[in-house]
Short mmCIF file of C-alpha atoms and ligand atoms in Angstrom, two decimals:
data_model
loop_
_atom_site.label_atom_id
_atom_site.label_comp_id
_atom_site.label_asym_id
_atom_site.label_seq_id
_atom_site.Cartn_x
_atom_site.Cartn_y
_atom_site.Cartn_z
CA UNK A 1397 -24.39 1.08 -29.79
CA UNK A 1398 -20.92 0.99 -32.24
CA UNK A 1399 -23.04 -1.26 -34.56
CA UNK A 1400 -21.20 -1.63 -37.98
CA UNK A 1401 -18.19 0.92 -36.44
CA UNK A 1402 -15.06 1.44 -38.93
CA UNK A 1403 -12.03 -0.63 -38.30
CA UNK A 1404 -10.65 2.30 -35.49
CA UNK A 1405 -9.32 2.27 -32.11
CA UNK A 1406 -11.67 3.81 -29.73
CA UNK A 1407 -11.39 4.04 -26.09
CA UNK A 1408 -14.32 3.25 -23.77
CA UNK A 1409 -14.62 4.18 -20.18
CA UNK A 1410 -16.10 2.09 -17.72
CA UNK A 1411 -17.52 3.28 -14.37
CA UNK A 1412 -17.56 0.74 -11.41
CA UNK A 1413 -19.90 -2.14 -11.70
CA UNK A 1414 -20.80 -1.71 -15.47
CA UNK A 1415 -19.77 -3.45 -18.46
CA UNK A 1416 -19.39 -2.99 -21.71
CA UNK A 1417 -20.90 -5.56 -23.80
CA UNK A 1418 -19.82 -6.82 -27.42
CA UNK A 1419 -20.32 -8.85 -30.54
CA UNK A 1420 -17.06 -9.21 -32.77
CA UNK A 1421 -18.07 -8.73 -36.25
CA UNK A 1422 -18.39 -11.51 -38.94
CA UNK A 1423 -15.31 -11.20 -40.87
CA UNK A 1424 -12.73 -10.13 -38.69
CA UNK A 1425 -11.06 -10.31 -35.11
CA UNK A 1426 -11.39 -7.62 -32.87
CA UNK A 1427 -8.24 -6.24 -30.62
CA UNK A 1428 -9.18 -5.32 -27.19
CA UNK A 1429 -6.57 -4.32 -24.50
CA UNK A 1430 -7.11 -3.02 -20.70
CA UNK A 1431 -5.47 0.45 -20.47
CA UNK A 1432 -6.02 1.15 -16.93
CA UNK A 1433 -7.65 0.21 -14.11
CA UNK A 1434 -9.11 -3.24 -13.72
CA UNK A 1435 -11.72 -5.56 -15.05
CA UNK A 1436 -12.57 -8.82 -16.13
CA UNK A 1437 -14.56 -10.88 -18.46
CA UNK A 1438 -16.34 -13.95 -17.19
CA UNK A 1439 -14.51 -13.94 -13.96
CA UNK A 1440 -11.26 -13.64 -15.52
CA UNK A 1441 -9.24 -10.55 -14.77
CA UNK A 1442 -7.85 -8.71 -18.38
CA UNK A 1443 -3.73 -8.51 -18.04
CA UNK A 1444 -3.14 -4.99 -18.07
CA UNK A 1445 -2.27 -3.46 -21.59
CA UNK A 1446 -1.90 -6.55 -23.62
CA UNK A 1447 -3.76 -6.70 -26.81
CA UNK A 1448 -5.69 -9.76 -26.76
CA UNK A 1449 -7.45 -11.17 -29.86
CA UNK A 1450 -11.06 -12.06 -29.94
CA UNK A 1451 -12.45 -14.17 -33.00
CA UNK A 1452 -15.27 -13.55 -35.39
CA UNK A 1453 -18.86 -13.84 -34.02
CA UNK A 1454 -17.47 -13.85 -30.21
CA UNK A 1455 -20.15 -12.01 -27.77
CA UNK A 1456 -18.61 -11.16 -24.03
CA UNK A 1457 -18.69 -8.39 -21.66
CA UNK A 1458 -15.81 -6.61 -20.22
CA UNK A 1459 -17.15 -6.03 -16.55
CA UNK A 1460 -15.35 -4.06 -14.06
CA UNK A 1461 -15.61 -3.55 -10.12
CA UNK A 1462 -14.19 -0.51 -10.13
CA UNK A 1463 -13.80 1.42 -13.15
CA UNK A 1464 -11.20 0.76 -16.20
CA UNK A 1465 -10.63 1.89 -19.51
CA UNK A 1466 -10.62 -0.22 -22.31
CA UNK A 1467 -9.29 0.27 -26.25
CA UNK A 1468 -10.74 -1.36 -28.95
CA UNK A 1469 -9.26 -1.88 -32.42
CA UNK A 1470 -11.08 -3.60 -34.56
CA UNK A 1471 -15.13 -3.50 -36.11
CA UNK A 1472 -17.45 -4.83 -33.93
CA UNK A 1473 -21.26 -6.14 -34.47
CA UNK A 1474 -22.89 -4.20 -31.81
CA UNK A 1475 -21.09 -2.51 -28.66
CA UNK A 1476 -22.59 -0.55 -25.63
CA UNK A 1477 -21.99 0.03 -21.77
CA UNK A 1478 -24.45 -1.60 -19.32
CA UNK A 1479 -24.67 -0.06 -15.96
CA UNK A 1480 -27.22 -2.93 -14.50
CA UNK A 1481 -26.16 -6.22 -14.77
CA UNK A 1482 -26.90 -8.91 -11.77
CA UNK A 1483 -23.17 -9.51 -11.10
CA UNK A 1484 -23.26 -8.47 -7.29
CA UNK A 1485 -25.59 -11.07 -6.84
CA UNK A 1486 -23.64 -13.71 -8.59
CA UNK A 1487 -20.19 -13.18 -6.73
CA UNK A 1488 -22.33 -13.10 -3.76
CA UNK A 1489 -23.06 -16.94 -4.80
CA UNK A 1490 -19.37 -17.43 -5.32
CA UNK A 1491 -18.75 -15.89 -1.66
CA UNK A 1492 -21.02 -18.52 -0.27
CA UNK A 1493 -19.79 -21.13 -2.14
CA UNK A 1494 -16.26 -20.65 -1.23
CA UNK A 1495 -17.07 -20.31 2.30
CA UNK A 1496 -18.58 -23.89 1.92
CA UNK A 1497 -15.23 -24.68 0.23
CA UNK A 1498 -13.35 -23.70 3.18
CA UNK A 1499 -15.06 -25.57 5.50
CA UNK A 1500 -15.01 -28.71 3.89
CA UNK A 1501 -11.14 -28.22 3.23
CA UNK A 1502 -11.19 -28.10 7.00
CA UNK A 1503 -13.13 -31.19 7.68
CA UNK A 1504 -11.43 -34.53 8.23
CA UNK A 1505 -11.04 -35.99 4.80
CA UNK A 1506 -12.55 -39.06 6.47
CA UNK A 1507 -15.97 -37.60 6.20
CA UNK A 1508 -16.90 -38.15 3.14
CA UNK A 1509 -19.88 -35.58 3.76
CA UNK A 1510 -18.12 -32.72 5.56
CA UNK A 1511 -15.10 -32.79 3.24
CA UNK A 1512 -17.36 -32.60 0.16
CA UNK A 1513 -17.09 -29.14 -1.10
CA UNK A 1514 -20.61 -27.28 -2.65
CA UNK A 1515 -21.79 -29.22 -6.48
CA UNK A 1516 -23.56 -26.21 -8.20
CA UNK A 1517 -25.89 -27.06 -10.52
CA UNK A 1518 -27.03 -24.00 -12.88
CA UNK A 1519 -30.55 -24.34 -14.70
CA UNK A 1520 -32.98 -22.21 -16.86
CA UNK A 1521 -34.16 -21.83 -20.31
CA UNK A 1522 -32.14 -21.43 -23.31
CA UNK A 1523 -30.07 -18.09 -23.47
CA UNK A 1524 -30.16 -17.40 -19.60
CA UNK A 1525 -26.90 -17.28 -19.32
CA UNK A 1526 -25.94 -20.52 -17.71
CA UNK A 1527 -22.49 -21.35 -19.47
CA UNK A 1528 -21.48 -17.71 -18.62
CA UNK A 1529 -22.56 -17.64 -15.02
CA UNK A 1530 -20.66 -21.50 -14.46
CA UNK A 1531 -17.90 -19.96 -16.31
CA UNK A 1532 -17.62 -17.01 -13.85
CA UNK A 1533 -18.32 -19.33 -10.56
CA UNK A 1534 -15.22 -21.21 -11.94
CA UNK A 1535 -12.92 -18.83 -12.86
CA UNK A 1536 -13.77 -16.52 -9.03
CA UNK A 1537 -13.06 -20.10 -7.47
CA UNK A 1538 -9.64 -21.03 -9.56
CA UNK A 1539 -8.55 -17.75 -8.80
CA UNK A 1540 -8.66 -18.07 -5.24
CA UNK A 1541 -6.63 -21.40 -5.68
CA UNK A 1542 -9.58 -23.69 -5.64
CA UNK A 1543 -9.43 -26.71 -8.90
CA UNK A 1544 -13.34 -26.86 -9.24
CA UNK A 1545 -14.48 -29.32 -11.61
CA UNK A 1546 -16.92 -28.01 -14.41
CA UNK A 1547 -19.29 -30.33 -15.71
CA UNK A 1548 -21.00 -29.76 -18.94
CA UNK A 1549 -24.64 -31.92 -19.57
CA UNK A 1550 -25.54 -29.45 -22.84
CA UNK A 1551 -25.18 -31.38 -25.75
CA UNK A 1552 -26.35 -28.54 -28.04
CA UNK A 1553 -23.86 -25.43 -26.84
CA UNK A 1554 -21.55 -26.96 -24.81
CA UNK A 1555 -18.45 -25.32 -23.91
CA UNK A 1556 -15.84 -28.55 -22.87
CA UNK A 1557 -15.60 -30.69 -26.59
CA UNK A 1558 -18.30 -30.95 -29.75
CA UNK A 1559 -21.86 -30.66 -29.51
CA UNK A 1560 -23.53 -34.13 -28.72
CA UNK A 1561 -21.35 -34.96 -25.84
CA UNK A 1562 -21.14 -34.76 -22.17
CA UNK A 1563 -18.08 -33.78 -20.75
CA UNK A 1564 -16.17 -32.98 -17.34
CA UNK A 1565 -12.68 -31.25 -16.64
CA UNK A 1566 -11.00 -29.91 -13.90
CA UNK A 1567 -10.86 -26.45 -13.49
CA UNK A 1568 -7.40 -24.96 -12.50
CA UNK A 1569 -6.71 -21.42 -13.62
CA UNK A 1570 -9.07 -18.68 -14.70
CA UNK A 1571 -10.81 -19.79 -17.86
CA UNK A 1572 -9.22 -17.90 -20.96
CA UNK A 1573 -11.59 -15.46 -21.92
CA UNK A 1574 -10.22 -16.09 -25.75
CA UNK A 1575 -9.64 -20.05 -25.70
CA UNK A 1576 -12.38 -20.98 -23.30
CA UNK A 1577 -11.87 -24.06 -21.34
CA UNK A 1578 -8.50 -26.27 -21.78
CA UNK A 1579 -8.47 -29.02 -23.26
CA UNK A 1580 -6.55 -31.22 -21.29
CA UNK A 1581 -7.73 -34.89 -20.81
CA UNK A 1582 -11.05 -33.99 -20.30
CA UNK A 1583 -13.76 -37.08 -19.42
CA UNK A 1584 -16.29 -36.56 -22.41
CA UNK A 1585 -18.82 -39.12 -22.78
CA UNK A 1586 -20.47 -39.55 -26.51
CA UNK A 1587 -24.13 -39.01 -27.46
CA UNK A 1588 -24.16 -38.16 -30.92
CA UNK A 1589 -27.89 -36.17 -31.01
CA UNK A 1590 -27.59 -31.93 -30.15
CA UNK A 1591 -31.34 -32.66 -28.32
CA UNK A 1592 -31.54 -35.36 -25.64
CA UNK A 1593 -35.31 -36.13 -27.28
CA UNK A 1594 -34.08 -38.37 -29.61
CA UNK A 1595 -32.87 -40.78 -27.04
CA UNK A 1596 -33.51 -39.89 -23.67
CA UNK A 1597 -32.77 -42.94 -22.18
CA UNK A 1598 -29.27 -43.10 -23.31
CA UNK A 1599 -28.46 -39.44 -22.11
CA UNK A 1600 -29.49 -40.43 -18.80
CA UNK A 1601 -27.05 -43.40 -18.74
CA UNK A 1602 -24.45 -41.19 -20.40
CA UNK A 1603 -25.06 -38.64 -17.15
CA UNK A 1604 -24.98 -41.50 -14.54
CA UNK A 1605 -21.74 -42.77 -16.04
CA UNK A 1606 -20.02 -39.70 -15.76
CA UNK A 1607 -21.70 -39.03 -12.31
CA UNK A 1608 -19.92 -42.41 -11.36
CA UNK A 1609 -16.74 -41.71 -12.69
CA UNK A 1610 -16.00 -38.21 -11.27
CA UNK A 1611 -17.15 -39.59 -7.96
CA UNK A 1612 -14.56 -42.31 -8.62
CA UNK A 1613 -12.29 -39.76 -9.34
CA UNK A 1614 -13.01 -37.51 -6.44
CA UNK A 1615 -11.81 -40.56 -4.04
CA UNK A 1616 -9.60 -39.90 -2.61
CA UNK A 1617 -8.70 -36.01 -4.06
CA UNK A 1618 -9.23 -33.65 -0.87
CA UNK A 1619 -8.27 -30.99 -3.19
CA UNK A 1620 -10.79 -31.83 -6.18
CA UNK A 1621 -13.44 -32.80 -3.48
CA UNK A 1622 -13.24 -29.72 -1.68
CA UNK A 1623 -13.23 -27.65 -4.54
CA UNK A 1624 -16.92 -29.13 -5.44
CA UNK A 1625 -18.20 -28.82 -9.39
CA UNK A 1626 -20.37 -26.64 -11.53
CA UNK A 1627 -22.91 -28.29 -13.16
CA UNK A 1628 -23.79 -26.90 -16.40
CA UNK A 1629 -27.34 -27.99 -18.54
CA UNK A 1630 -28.86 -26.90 -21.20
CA UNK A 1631 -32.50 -25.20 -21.44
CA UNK A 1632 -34.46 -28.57 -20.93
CA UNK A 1633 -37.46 -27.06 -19.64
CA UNK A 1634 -39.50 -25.57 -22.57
CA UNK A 1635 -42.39 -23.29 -23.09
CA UNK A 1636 -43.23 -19.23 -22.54
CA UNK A 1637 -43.89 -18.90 -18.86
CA UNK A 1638 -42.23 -21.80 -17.67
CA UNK A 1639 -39.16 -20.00 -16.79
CA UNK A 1640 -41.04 -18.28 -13.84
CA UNK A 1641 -42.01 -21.55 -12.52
CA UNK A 1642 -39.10 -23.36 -12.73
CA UNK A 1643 -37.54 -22.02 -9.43
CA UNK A 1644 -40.95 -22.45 -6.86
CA UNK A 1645 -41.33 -26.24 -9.20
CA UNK A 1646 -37.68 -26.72 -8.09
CA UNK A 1647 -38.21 -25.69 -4.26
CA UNK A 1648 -41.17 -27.74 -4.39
CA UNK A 1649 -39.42 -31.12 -5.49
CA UNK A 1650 -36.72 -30.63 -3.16
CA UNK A 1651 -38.36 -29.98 -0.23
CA UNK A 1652 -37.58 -32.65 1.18
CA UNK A 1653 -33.65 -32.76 0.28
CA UNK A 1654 -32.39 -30.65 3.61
CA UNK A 1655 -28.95 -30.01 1.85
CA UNK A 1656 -30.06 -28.82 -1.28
CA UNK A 1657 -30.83 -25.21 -1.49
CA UNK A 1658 -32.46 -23.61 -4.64
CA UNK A 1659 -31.48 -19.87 -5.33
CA UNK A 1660 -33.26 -17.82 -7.94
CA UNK A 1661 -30.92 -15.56 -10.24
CA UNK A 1662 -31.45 -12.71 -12.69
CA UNK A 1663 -30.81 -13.10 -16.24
CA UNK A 1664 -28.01 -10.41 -17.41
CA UNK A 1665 -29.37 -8.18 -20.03
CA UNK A 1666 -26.30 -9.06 -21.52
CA UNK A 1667 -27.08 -12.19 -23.44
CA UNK A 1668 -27.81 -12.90 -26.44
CA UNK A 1669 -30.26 -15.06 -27.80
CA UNK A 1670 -29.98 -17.39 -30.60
CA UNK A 1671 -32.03 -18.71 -33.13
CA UNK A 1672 -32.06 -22.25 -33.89
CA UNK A 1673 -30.52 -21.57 -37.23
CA UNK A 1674 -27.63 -19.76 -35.10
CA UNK A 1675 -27.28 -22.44 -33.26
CA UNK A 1676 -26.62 -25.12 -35.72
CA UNK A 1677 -23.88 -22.72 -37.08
CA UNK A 1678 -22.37 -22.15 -33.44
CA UNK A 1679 -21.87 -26.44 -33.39
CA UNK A 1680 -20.66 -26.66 -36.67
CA UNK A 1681 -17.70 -23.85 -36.07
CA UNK A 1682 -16.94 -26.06 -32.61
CA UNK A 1683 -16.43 -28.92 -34.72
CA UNK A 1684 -14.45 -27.14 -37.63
CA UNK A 1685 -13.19 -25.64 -34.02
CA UNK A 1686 -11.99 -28.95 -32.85
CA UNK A 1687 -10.00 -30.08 -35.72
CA UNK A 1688 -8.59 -26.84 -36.97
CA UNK A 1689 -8.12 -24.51 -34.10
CA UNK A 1690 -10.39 -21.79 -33.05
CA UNK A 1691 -8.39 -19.47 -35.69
CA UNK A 1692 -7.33 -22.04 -38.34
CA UNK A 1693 -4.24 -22.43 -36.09
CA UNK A 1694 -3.93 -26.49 -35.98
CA UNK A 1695 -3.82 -28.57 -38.86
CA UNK A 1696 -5.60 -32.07 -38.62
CA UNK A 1697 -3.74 -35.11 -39.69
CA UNK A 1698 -5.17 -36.95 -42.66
CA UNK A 1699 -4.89 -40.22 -42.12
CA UNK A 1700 -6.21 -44.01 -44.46
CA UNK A 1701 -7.39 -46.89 -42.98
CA UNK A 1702 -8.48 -50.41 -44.03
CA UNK A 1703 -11.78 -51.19 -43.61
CA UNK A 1704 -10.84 -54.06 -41.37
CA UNK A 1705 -9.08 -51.95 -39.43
CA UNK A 1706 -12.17 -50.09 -38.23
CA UNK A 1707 -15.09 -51.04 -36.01
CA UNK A 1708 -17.82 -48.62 -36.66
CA UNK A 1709 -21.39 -49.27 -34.11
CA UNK A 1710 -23.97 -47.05 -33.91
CA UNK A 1711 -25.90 -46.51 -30.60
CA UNK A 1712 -29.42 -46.90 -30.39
CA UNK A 1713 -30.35 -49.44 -32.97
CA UNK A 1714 -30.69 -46.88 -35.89
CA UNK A 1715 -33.69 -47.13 -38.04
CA UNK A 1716 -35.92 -49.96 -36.62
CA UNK A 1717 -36.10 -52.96 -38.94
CA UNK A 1718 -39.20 -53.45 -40.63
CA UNK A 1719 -41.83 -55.89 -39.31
CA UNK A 1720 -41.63 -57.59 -42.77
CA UNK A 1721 -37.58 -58.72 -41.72
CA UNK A 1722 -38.68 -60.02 -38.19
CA UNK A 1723 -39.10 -62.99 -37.63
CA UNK A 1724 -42.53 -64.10 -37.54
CA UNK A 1725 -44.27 -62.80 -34.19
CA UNK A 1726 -41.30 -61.38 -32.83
CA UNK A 1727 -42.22 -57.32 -32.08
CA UNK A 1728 -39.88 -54.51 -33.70
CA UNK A 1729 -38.00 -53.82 -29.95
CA UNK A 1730 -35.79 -50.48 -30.30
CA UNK A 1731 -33.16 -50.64 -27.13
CA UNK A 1732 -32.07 -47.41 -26.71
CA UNK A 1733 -28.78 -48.70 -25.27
CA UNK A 1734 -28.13 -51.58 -27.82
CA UNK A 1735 -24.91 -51.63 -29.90
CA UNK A 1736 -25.08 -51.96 -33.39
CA UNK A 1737 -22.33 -53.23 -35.85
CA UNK A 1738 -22.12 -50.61 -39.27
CA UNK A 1739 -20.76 -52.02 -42.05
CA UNK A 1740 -18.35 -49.09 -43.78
CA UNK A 1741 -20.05 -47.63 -46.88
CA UNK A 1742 -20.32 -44.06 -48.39
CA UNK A 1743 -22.88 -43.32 -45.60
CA UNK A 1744 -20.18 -42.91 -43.22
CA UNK A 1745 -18.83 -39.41 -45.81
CA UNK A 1746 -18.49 -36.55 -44.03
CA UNK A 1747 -19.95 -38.06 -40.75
CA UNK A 1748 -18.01 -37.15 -36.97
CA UNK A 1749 -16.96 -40.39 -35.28
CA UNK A 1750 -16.11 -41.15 -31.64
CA UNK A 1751 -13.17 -42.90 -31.15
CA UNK A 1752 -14.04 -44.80 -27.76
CA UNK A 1753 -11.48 -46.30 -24.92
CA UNK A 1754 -13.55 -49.28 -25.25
CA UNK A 1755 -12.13 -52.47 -25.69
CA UNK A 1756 -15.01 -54.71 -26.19
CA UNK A 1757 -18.45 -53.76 -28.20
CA UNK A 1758 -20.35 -53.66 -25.01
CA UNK A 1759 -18.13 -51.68 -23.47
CA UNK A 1760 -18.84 -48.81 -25.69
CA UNK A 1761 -22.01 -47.19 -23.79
CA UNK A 1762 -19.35 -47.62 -20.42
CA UNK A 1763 -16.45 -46.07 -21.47
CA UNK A 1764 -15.46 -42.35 -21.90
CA UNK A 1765 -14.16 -40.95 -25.72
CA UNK A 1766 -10.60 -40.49 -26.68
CA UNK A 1767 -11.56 -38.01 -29.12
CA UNK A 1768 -13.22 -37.87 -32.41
CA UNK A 1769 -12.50 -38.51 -36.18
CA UNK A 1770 -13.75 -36.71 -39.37
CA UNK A 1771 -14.85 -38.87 -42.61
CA UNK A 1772 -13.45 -37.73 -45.40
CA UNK A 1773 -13.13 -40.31 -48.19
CA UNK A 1774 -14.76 -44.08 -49.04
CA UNK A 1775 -13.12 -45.50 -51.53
CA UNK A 1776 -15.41 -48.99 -51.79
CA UNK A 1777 -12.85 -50.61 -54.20
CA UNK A 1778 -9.87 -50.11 -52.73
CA UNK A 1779 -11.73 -50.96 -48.87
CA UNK A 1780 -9.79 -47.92 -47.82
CA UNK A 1781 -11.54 -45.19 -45.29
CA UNK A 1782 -9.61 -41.21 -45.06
CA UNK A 1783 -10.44 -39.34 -41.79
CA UNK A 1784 -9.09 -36.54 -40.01
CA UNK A 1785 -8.18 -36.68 -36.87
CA UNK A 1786 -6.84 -33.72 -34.79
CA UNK A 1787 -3.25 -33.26 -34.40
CA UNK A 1788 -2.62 -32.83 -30.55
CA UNK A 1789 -2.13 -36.70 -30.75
CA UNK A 1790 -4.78 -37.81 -28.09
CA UNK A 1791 -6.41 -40.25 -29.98
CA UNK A 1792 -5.23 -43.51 -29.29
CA UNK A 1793 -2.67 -45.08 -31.91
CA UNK A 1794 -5.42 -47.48 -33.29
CA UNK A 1795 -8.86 -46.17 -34.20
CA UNK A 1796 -10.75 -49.38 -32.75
CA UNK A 1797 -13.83 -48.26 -32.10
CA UNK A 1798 -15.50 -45.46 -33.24
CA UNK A 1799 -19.37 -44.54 -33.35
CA UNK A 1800 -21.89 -42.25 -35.25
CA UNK A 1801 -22.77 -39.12 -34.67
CA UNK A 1802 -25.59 -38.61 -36.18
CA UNK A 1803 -27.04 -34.98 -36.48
CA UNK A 1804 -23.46 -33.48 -35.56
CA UNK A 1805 -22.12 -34.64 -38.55
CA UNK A 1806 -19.42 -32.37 -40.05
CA UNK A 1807 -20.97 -30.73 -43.12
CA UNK A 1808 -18.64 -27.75 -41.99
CA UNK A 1809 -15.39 -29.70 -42.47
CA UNK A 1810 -16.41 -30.84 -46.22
P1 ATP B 258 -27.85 -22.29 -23.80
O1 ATP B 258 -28.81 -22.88 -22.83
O2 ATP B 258 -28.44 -22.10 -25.14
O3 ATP B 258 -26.53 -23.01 -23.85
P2 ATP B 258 -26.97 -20.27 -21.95
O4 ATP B 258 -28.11 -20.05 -21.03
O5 ATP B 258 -25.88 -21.16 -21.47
O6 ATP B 258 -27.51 -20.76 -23.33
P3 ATP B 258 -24.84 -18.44 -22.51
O7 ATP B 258 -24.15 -19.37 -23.45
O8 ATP B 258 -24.24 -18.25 -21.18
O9 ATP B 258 -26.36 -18.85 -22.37
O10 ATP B 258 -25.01 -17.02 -23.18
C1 ATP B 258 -25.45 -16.84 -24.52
C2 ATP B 258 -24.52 -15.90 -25.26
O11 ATP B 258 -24.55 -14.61 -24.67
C3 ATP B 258 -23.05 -16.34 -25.22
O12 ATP B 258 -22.49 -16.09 -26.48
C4 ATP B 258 -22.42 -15.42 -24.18
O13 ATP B 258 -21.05 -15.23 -24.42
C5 ATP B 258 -23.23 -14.17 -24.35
N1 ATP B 258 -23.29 -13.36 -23.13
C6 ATP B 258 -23.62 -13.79 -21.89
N2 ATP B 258 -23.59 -12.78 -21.02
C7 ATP B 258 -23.23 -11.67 -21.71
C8 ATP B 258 -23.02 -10.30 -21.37
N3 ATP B 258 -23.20 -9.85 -20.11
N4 ATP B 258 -22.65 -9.46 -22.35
C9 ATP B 258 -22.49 -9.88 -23.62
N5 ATP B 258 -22.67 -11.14 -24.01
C10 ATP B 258 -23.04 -12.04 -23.07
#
């Protein structure tokens, strides 16, 4: 381990089929350049001797098939060689899967079953590795020309838009090892919780909508259809132990599904595990992320509203009304679906919004998210709101309708 190296440039030598594993340091960015040979990280193949910039805090592994050396410049947290990872097995997946890509390329597009390329779905606890292992099954496929669509169901550490959404985006070129997954027009769908618990019901209609509209989508796209998806979740099934029985639970339940096959994977050594403290920090840089660039590179516009200009709901009802303001024998009901007017007061400071493509109030749960909005000023006199929103222009022209996130509010931004 380099842990705490000086600011130097070393050189590290890779033999085939290891990897060399690091954590950028806390303060600064860390240069990193293929001198020769080649390797790749997450799938993606390093251009040869191009300094490329990794951020603060970034952990990856530079993995190579057959031997590279790589130059560092920069301090790092920790940084060592791995010799056993399980990366044979997983391009052995992506070998499979593009075989089943092939042949339903082949099939007549008119069968809507043979044309329908493999839909991966990747699931185990927190810090298995999931996000990396999609990342790498998309990345092998784009490579080889395929436009797989990744779909992200992790509210907490998604890797598509903020935490508390669901998202989906087509998958064209080898993911960026630095800038992650584009940004292009992706279909996000809002949630505004980082843990499905708090409204469980709502996440499943969230997942169905999306399910509906990429299938929508996927009418009529040989290419996209073909290509099949990546299913990304995040670490739903709790408890020690539980991990072992996840795969024979899995086999078990889908017995009877003859298409489905469940294959077991090793975790890579290589991942690193994160507290729940680390955690809330890792969503609040992807929402500083989302407004100001992954290195402070965009600037947000500021922008003032009327209050009437604004239509703020909340999903879920909020904070149940108290028996005392029912009417009298009518029970406290708490739809987890229903759509509730707020009125605009300093509550909505510092809060993330949702700006939604929804034209009607009960359209809102329906409809997909242009983008989001950042509070940052109430003045109750004047009836005038300030909010950020990011300056790639994709929100539409009038905020209409936006909605609260609740625990992935923006402290970060203040
Ligand atoms: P969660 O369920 O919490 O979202 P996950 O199972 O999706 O977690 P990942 O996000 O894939 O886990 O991995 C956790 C962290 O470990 C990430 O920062 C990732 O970049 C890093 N990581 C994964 N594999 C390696 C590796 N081989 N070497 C170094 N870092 C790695």
């Amino acid at each position: 381990g380099g842990s705490g190296s000086a600011s130097t440039i070393k050189q590290v030598k890779l033999e085939r089929e290891s990897e060399l594993r690091i954590e950028v340091g806390n303060d600064a960015p860390l240069r990193l350049r293929l001198l020769n040979g080649t390797a790749e990280i997450f799938g993606t193949e390093l251009p040869p001797e191009i300094w490329l910039n990794f951020p603060p805090r970034l952990k990856f592994a530079v993995f190579t098939w057959f031997g590279a050396t790589i130059e560092m410049d920069g301090a790092t947290e920790t940084d060592y060689t791995a010799d056993e990872t399980p990366m044979v097995s997983y391009v052995n997946v992506h070998a499979i899967l593009d075989g089943r890509r092939s042949r339903a390329k082949a099939s007549p597009p008119d069968d809507s079953d043979a044309s329908q390329g493999p839909r991966v779905i990747v699931v185990g606890p927190t810090d298995s590795g999931k996000s990396t292992l999609s990342r790498m099954l998309l990345s092998w496929a784009a490579k080889q020309g395929w436009k797989p669509t990744f779909v992200d169901l992790d509210i907490g550490q998604g890797s598509i838009t903020i935490p508390g959404c669901i998202a989906a985006t087509p998958i064209e070129m080898p993911i960026d090892p630095v800038e992650g997954i584009p940004l292009e027009m992706p279909l996000v769908y809002f949630y505004g919780h980082a843990t499905p618990s708090n409204n469980v019901e709502l996440y499943k209609v969230l997942v169905k909508e999306l399910s509906g509209m990429i299938e929508r989508q996927f009418t009529g796209n040989t290419e996209s259809r073909a290509s099949g998806m990546v299913i990304n979740t995040m670490g739903w099934i709790e408890g020690v132990g539980y991990d072992e029985k996840l795969c024979s639970m899995l086999k078990d339940v889908l017995k009877s599904e003859p298409k489905v096959d469940v294959v077991k994977l090793q975790r890579s050594g290589g991942v690193v595990s994160r507290n729940a403290k680390v955690r809330q920090k890792a969503r609040s840089y992807r929402i500083r992320e989302y407004f100001y660039g992954l290195s402070n590179d965009l600037s947000p516009h500021s922008n003032i509203a009327n209050f009437s200009d604004l239509f703020v709901y909340r999903v879920g009802g909020g904070p149940q009304a108290p028996r005392s303001a029912l009417p009298i024998g009518a029970e406290p009901a708490a739809d987890p679906t229903r759509v509730v007017p707020v009125n605009i007061n300093r509550d909505l400071l510092h809060l993330v919004l949702a700006v939604s493509f929804a034209k009607e109030p009960d359209e809102i749960i329906s409809s997909n998210v242009a983008g989001f909005i950042f509070v940052t000023d109430i003045d109750i006199q004047r009836k005038k709101i300030t909010y950020l929103a990011p300056s790639s222009g994709e929100l539409p022209s009038n905020v209409q309708t936006a909605f609260i996130c609740d625990d992935v509010a923006g402290k970060c931004l203040k």
